Short mmCIF file of C-alpha atoms in Angstrom, two decimals:
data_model
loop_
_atom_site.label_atom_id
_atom_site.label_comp_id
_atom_site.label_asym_id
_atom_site.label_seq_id
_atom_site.Cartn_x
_atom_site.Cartn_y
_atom_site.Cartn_z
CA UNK U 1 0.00 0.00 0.00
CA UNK U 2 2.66 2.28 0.75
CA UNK U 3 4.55 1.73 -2.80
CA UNK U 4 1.16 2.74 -4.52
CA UNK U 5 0.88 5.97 -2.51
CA UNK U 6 4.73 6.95 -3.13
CA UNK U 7 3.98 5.75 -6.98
CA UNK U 8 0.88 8.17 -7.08
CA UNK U 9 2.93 11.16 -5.31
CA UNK U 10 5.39 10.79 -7.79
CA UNK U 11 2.82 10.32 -11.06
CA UNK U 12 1.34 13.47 -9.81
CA UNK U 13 3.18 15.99 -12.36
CA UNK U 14 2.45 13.88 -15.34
CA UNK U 15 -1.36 14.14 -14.45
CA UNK U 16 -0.84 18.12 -13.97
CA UNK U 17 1.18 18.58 -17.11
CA UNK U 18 -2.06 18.66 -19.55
CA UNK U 19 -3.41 21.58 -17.09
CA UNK U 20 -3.33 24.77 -18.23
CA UNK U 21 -0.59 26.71 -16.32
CA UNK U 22 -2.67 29.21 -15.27
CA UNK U 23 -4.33 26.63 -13.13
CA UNK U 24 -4.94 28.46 -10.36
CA UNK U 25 -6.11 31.70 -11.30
CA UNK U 26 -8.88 29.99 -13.05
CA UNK U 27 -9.56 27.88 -9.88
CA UNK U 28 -9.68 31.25 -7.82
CA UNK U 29 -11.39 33.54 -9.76
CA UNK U 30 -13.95 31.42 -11.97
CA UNK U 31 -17.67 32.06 -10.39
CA UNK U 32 -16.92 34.64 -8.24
CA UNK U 33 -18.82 38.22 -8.49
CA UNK U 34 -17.81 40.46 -10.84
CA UNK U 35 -16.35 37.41 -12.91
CA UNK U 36 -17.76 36.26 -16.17
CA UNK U 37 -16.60 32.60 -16.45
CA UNK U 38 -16.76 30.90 -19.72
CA UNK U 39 -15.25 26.71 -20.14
CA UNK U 40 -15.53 24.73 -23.01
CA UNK U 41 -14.44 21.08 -22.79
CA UNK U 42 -13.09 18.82 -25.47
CA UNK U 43 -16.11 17.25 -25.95
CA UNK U 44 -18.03 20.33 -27.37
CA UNK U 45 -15.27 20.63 -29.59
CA UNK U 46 -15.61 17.42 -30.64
CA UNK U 47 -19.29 18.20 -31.06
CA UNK U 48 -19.45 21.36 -33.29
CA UNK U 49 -16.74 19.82 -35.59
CA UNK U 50 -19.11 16.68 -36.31
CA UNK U 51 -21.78 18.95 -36.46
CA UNK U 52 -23.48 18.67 -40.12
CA UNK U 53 -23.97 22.83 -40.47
CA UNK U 54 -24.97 24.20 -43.93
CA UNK U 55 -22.91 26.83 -44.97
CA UNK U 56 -22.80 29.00 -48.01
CA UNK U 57 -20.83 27.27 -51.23
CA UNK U 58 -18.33 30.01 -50.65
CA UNK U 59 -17.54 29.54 -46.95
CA UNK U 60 -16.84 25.89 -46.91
CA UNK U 61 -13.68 25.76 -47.45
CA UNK U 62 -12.91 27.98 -44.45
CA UNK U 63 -15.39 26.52 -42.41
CA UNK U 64 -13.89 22.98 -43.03
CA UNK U 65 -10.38 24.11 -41.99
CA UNK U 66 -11.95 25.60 -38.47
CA UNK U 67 -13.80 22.48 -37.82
CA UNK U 68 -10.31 20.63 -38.25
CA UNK U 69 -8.85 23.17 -36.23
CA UNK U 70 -11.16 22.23 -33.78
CA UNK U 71 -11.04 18.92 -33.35
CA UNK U 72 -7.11 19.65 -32.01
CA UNK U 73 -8.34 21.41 -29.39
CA UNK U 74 -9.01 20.34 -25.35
CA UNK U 75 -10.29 23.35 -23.91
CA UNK U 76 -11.04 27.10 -23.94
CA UNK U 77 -11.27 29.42 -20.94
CA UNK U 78 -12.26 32.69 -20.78
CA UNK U 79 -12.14 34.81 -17.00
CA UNK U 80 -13.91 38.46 -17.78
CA UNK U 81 -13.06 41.33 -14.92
CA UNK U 82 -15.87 43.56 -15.13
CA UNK U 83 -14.81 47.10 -14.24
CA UNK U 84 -11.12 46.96 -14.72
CA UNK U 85 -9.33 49.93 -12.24
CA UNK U 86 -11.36 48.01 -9.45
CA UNK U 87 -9.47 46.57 -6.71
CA UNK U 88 -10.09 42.83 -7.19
CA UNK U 89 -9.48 43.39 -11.43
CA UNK U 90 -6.00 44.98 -9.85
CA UNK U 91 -5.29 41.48 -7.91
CA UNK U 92 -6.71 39.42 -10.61
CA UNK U 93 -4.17 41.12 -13.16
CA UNK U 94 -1.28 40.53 -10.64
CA UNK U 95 -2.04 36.93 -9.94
CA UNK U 96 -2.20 36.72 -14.01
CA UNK U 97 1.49 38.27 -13.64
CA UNK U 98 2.80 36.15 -10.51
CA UNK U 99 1.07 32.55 -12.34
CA UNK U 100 2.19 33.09 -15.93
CA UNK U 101 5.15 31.05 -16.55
CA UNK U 102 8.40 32.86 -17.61
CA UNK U 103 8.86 30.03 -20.91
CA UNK U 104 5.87 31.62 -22.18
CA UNK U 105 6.56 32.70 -25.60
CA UNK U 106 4.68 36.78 -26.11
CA UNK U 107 4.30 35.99 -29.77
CA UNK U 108 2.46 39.57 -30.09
CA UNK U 109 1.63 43.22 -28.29
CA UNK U 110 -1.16 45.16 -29.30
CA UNK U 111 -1.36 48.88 -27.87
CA UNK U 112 -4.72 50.27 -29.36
CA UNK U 113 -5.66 53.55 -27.86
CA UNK U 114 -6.66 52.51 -23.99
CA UNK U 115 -6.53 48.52 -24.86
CA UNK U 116 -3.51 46.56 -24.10
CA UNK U 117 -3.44 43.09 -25.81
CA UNK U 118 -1.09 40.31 -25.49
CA UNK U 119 -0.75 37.03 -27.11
CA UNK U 120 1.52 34.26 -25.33
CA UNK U 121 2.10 30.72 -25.94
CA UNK U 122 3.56 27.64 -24.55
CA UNK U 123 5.59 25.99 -27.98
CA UNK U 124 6.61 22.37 -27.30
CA UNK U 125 9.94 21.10 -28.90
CA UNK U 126 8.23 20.14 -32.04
CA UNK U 127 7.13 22.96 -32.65
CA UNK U 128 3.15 22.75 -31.78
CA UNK U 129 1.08 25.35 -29.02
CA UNK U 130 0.13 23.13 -26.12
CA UNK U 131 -1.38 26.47 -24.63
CA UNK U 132 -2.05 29.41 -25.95
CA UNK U 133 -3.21 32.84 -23.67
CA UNK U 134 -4.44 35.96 -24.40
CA UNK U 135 -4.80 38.64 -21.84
CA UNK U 136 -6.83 41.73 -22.89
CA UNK U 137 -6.61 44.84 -20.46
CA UNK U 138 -8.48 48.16 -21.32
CA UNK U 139 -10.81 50.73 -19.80
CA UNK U 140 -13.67 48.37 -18.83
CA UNK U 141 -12.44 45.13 -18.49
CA UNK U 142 -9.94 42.06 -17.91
CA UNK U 143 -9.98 39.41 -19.75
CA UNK U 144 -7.71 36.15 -19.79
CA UNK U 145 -8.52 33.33 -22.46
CA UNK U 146 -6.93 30.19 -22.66
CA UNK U 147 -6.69 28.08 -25.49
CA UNK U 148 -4.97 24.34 -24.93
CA UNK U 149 -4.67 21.44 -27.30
CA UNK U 150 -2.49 21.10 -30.17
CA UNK U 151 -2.54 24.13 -31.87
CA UNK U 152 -1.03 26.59 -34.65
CA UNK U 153 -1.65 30.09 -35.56
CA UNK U 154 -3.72 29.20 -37.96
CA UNK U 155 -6.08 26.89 -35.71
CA UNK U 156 -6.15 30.12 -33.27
CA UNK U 157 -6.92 32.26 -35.93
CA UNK U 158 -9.81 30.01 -37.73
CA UNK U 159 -11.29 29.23 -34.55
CA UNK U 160 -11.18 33.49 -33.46
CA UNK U 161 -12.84 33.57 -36.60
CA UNK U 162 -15.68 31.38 -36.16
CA UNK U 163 -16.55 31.62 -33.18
CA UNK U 164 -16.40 35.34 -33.14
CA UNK U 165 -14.27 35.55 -29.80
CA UNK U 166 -14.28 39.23 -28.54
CA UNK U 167 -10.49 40.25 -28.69
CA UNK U 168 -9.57 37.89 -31.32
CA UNK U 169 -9.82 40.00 -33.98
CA UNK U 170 -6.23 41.99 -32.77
CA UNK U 171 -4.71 38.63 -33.69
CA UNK U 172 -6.49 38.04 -36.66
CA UNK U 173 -5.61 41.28 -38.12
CA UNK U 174 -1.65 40.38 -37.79
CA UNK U 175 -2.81 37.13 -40.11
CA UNK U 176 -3.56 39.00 -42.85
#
């Protein structure tokens, strides 16, 4: 009995590893007042890409490559601040600082009048996003999204695309 438990404490970081790294803000913050919270799951992924949609002749094509972009994906998170010079949009932002690890690759700054935008990922060896963040700070709100899966640019920007994610449009400018 005691091997298994020493086995399990040491197994531990392998079953943490597929977590986002911004674990714990999520865990913190997610439900709380003046929090918007959004999580999507693998399985509704799964589910809109094997959806049968009609789309316009035209569209297909793109809309084919964002249902394969979807399929690579495990997750999206999105944390909203409402009201961002309050106190606890203050703390969220510096626990977003503190938790976001220093590997993090900022692939892209966007300074837009009184909007701050950042893109940062987590690039394997190979060459693939296992994570991919994007932390929006203006006048109103905070906002921290969280993409994971195995990912591109181009899944990130097909997927900003469909699913008309507020934000993504700074990134899919850059694409273009």
């Amino acid at each position: 009995m005691k091997k298994i438990f020493v086995l399990l404490i040491a197994m531990l970081p392998l079953f943490v590893v597929g977590q986002s790294a911004l674990e714990s803000v999520f865990e913190k913050y997610s439900g709380k007042d003046g929090f918007t919270t959004v999580n999507i799951g693998p399985q509704m992924f799964q589910l809109l890409a094997n959806t049968n949609i009609q789309v316009d002749v035209d569209d297909q094509e793109e809309f084919d490559e964002a249902m394969a972009a979807m399929k690579q994906l495990t997750g999206l998170r999105i944390l909203t601040c409402e009201n961002a010079g309050s106190d606890l949009c203050l703390r969220f932002r510096k626990d977003i600082a503190q938790n976001t690890p220093k590997n993090y690759l900022e692939l892209m700054t966007v300074k837009d009048g009184d909007s701050d935008v950042k893109f940062l990922a987590n690039q394997e060896k190979d060459g693939t996003i296992s994570e991919f963040l994007m932390l929006v700070i203006d006048t109103e709100d905070v906002v921290l999204m969280s993409f994971t899966g195995v990912i591109d640019m181009n899944t990130i920007s097909k997927i900003g695309e469909t699913m008309q994610i507020e934000g993504m449009d700074k990134f899919e400018e850059t694409e273009k």
